[in-house]
XYZ file of C-alpha atoms in Angstrom:
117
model
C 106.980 110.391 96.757
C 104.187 107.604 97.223
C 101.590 107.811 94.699
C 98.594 109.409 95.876
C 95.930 106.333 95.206
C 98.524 104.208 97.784
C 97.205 106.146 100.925
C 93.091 106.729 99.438
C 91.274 104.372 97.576
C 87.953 106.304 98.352
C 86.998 105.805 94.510
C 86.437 102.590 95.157
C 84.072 102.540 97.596
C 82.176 105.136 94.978
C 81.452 103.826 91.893
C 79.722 100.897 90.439
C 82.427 98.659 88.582
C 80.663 97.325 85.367
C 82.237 96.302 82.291
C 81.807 94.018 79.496
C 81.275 90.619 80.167
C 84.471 89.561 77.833
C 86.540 91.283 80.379
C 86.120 87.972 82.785
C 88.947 85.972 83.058
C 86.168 83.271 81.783
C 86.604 84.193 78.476
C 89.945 86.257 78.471
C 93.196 85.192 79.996
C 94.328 87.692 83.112
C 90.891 89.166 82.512
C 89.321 90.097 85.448
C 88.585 87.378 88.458
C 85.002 85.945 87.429
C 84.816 84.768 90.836
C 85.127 88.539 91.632
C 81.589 89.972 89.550
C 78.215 89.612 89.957
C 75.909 89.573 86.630
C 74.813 92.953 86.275
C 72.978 92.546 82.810
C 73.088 90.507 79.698
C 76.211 92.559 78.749
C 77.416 93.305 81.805
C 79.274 92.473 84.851
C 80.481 94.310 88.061
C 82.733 93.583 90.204
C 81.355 92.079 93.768
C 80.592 94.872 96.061
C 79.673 97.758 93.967
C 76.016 97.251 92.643
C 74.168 98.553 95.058
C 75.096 100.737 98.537
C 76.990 100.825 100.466
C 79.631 100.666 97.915
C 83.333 98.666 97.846
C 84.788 96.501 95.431
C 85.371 93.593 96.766
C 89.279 93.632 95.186
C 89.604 96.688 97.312
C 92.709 96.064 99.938
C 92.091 99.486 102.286
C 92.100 101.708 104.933
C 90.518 104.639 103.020
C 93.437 107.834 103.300
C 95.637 105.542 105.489
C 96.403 102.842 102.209
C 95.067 101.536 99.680
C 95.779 98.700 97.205
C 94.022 97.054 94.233
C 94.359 92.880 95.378
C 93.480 92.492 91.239
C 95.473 95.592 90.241
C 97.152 93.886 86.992
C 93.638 92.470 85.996
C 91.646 95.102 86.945
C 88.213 96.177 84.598
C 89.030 98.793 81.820
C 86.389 101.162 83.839
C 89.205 101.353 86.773
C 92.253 102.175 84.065
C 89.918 104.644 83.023
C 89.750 106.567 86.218
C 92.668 108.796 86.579
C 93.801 110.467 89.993
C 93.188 114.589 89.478
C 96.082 115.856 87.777
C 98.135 113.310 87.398
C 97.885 114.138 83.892
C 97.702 117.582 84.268
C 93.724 118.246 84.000
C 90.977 117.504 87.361
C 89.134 114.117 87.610
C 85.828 114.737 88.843
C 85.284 111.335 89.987
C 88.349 111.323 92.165
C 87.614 114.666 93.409
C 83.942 113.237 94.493
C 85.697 110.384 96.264
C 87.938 111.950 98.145
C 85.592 114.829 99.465
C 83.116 111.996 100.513
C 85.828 111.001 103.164
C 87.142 114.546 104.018
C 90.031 114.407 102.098
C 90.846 117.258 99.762
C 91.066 117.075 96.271
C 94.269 116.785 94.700
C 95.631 119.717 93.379
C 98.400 120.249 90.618
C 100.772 120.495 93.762
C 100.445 117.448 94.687
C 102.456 116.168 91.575
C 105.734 117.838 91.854
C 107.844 117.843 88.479
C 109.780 114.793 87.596
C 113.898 115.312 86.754
């Protein structure tokens, strides 16, 4: 079974992606692309594509619910580690859910993680 995320990627055309300047790959190694952000604030960065509407990261590799891939997936921002698909885990993610709706797609469901042997 494909993970879900591979054939969405609607959260990413959501959200504003802003994190910590230190996150850059400026001033950590396999931090995230600086060539990737935009100054958001003093503190602050987001990634290229997300600060104002209409919304997608520029790291975003997609067809939203045909596939979907992060092109910075290994150096993403801690905000995207931070977003979980709904019940992977076992609880909802409101965020995902709101993504997914926005496109017609329906939200995840316990179902749609079938028990691992």
């Amino acid at each position: 079974m494909a993970h879900p995320c591979m054939t969405c990627g609607a959260c990413c055309t959501q959200y504003r992606v802003a994190f910590h300047w230190m996150e850059s790959d400026e001033v950590t190694p396999g931090g995230v692309p600086h060539e990737l952000t935009e100054v958001l604030d003093p503190h602050r960065l987001c990634m290229r594509g997300t600060h104002s509407k209409p919304v997608r990261c520029v790291a975003l590799d997609a067809e939203i619910g045909v596939y979907s891939r992060c092109s910075i997936h290994p150096n993403r921002p801690s905000v995207c580690r931070e977003v979980d698909a709904s019940w992977e885990y076992g609880k909802a993610s409101p965020q995902c859910d709101k993504a997914r709706i926005a496109f017609g797609m329906p939200a995840l469901t316990p179902a749609d993680w079938p028990l691992k042997d």
